[in-house]
PDB file of C-alpha atoms in Angstrom:
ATOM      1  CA  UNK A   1     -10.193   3.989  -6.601  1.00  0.00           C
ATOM      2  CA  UNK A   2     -13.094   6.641  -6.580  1.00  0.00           C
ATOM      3  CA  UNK A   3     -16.308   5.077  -6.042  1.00  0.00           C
ATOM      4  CA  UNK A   4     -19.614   7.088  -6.009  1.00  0.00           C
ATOM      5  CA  UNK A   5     -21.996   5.376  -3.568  1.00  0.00           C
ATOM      6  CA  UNK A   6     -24.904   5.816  -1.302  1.00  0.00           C
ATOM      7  CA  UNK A   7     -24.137   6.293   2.221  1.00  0.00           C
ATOM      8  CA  UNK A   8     -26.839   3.760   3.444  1.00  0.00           C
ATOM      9  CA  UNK A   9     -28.863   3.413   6.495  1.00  0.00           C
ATOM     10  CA  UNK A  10     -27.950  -0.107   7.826  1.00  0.00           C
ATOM     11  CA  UNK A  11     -30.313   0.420  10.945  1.00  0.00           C
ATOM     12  CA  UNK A  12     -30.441   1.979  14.444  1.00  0.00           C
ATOM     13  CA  UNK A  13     -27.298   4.542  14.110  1.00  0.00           C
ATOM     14  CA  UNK A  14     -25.417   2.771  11.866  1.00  0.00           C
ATOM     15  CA  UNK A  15     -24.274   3.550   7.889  1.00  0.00           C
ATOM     16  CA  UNK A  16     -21.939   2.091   5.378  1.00  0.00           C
ATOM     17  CA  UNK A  17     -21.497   1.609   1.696  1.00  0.00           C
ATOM     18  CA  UNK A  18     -22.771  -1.598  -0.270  1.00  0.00           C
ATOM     19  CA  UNK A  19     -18.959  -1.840  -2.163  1.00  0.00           C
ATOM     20  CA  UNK A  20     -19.603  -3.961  -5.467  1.00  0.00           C
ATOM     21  CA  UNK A  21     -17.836  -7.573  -5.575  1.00  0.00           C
ATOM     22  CA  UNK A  22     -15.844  -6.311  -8.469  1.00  0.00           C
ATOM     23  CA  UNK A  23     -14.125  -3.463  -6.882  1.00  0.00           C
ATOM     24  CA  UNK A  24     -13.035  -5.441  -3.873  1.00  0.00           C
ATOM     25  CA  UNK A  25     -12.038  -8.197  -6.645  1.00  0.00           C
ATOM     26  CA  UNK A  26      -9.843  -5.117  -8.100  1.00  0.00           C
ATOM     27  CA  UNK A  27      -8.227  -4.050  -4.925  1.00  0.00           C
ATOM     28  CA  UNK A  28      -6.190  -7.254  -4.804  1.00  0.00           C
ATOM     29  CA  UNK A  29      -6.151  -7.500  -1.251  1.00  0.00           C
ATOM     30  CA  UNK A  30      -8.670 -10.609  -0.518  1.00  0.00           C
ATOM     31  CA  UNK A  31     -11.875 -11.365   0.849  1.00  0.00           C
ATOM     32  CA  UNK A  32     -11.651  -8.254   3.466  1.00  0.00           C
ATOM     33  CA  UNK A  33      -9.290  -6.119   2.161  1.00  0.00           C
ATOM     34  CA  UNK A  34      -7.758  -3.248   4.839  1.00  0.00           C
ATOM     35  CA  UNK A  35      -8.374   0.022   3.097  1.00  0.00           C
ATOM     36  CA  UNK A  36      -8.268   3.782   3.600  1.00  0.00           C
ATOM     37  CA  UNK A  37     -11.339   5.815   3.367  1.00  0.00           C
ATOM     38  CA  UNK A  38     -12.127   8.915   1.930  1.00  0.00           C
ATOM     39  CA  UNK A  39     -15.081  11.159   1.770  1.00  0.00           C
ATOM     40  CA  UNK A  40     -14.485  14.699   0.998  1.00  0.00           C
ATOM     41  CA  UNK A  41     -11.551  15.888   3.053  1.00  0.00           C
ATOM     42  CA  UNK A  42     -11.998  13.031   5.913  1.00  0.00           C
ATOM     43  CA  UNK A  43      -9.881   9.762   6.111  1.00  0.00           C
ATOM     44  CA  UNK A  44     -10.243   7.316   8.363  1.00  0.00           C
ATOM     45  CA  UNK A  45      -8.894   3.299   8.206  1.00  0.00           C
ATOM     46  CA  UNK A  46     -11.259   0.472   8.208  1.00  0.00           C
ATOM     47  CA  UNK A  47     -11.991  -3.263   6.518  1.00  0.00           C
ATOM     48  CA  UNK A  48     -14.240  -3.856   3.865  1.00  0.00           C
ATOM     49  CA  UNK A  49     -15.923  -6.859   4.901  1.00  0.00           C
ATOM     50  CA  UNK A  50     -18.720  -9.757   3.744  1.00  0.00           C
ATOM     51  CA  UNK A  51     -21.853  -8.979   5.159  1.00  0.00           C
ATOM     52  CA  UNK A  52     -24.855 -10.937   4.409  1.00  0.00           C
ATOM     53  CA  UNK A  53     -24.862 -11.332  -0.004  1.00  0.00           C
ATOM     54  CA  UNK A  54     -22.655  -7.939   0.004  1.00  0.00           C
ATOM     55  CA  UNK A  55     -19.671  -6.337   0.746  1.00  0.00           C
ATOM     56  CA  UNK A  56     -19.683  -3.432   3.126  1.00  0.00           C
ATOM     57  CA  UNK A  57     -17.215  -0.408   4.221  1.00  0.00           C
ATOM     58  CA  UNK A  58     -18.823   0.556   7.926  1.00  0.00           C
ATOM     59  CA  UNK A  59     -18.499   4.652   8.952  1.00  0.00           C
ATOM     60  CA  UNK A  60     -19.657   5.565  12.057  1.00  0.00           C
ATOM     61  CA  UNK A  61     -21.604   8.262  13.441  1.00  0.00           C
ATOM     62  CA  UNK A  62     -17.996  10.167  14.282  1.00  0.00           C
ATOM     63  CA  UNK A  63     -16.500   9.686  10.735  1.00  0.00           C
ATOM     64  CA  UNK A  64     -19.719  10.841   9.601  1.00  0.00           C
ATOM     65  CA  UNK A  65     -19.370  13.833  12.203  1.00  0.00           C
ATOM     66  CA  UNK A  66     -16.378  14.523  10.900  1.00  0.00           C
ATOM     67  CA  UNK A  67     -16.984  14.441   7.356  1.00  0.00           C
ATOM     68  CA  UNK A  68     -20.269  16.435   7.546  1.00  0.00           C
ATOM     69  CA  UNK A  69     -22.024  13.574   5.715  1.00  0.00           C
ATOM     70  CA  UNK A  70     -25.551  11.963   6.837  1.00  0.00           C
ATOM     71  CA  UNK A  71     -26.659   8.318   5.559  1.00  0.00           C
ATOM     72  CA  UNK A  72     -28.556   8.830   2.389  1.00  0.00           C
ATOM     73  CA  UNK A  73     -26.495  10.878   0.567  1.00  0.00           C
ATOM     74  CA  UNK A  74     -24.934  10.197  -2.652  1.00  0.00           C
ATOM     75  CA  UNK A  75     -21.068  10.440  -2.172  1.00  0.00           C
ATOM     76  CA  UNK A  76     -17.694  10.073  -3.851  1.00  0.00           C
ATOM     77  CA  UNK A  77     -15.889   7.573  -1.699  1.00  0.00           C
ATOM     78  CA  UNK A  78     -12.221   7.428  -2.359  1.00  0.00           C
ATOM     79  CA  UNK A  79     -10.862   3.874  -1.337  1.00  0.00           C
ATOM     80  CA  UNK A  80      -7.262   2.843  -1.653  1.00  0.00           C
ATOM     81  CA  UNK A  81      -5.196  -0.384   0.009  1.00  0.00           C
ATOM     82  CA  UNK A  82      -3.767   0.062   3.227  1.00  0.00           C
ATOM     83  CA  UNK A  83      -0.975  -2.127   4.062  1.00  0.00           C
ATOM     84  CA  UNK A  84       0.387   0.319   6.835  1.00  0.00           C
ATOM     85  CA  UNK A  85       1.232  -1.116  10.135  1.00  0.00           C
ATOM     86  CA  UNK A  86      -2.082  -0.418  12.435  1.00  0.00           C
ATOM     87  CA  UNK A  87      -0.699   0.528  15.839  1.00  0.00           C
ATOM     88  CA  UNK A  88      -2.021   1.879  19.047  1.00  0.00           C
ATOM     89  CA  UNK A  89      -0.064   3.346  21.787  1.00  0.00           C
ATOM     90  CA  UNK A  90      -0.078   1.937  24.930  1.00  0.00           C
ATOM     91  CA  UNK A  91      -1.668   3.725  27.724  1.00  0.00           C
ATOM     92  CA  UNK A  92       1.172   4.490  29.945  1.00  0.00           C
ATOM     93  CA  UNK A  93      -0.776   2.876  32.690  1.00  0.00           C
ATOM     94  CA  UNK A  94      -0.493  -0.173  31.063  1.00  0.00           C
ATOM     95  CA  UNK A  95       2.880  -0.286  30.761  1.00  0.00           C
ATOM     96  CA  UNK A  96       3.458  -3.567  33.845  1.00  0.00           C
ATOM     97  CA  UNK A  97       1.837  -5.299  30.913  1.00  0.00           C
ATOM     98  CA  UNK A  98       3.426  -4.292  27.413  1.00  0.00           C
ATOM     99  CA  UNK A  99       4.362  -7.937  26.419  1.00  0.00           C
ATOM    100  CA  UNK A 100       0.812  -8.873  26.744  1.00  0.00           C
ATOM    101  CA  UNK A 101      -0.475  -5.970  25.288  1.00  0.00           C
ATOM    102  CA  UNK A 102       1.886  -6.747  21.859  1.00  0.00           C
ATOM    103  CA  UNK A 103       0.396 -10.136  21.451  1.00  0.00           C
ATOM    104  CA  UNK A 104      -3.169  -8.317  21.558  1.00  0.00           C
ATOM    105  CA  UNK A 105      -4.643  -7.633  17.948  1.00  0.00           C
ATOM    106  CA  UNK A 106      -4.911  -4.568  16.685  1.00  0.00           C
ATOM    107  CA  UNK A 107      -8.597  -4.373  17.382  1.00  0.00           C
ATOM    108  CA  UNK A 108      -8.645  -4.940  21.030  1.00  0.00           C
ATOM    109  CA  UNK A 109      -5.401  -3.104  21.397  1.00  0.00           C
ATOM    110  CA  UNK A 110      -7.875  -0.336  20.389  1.00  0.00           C
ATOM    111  CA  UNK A 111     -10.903  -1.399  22.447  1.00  0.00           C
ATOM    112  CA  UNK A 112      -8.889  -1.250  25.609  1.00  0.00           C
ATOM    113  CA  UNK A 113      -7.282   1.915  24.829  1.00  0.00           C
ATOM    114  CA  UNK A 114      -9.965   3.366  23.589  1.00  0.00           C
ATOM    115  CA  UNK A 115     -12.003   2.605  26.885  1.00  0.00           C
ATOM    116  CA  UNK A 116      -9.325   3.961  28.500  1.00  0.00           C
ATOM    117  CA  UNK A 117      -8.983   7.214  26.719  1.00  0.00           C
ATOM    118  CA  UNK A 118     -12.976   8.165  26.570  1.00  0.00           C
ATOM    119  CA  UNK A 119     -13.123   7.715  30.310  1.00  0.00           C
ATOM    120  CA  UNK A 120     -14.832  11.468  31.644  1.00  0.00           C
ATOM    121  CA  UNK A 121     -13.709  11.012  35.180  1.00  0.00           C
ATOM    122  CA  UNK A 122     -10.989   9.715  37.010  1.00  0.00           C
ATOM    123  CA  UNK A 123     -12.366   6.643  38.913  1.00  0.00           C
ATOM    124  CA  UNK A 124     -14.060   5.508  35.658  1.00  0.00           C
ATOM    125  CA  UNK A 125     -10.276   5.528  33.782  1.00  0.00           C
ATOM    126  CA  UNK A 126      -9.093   4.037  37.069  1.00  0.00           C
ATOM    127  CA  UNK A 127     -11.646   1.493  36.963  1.00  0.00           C
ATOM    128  CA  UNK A 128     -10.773   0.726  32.688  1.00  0.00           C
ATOM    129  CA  UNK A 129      -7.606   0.474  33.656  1.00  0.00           C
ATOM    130  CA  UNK A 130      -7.752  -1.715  36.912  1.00  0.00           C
ATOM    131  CA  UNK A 131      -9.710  -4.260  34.152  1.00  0.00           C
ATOM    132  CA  UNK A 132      -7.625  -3.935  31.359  1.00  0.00           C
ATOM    133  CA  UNK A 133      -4.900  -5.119  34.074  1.00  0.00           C
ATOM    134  CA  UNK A 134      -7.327  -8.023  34.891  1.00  0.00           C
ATOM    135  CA  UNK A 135      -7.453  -9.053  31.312  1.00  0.00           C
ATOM    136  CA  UNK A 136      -3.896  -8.932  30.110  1.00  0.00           C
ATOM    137  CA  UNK A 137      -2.604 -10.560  33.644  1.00  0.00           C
TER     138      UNK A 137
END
């Protein structure tokens, strides 16, 4: 479904677009439908989701980055279903604790990891990884 929308300010460093009741009535897929996102020639996954007396589809200041968009602009916003498995791999350091890690959601499946992964030096990864432990012990 092509939408064309206002990327909007939503405060501090944060944007999204106000999606109309109607179109998240038309993408079937409930109250906070799972979708794929497209502006320009950038995808990325997300939720639509109830905020306040509207809907909203969150991008952040790296899938803004990466699309070479800036809140204000008028865009064409591409938005389609997305009923594809949402995985994250499991940092190998991790691995003494893969059956907790599967009965994480997907969201802090990607907190951890992506903790993990950002981590500039050593010692701070070590550290992520020494609480990650902590947590899925």
């Amino acid at each position: 479904m092509r939408l064309t929308l206002e990327l909007e300010s939503t405060g501090g460093n944060t944007a999204g677009f106000r999606i109309p009741d109607e179109v998240v009535d038309e993408l079937g897929a409930g109250r906070r439908p799972k979708v794929a996102a497209t502006v320009g020639e950038h995808t990325w996954r997300s939720s639509i989701a109830r905020m306040g007396d509207a809907f909203w589809l969150g991008m952040s200041n790296e899938n803004r980055d990466l699309a070479g968009v800036e809140a204000g602009q008028v865009l064409d916003l591409d938005v389609v279903v997305d009923d594809a498995p949402r995985t994250v791999d499991l940092p190998e350091e991790l691995a003494p604790v893969a059956d907790a890690w599967a009965r994480l959601s997907y969201s802090n499946q990607r907190r951890i990891a992506e903790g993990i992964e950002s981590a500039k030096k050593p010692e701070t990864r070590a550290a992520r990884v020494e609480k990650a432990l902590a947590e899925l012990s």
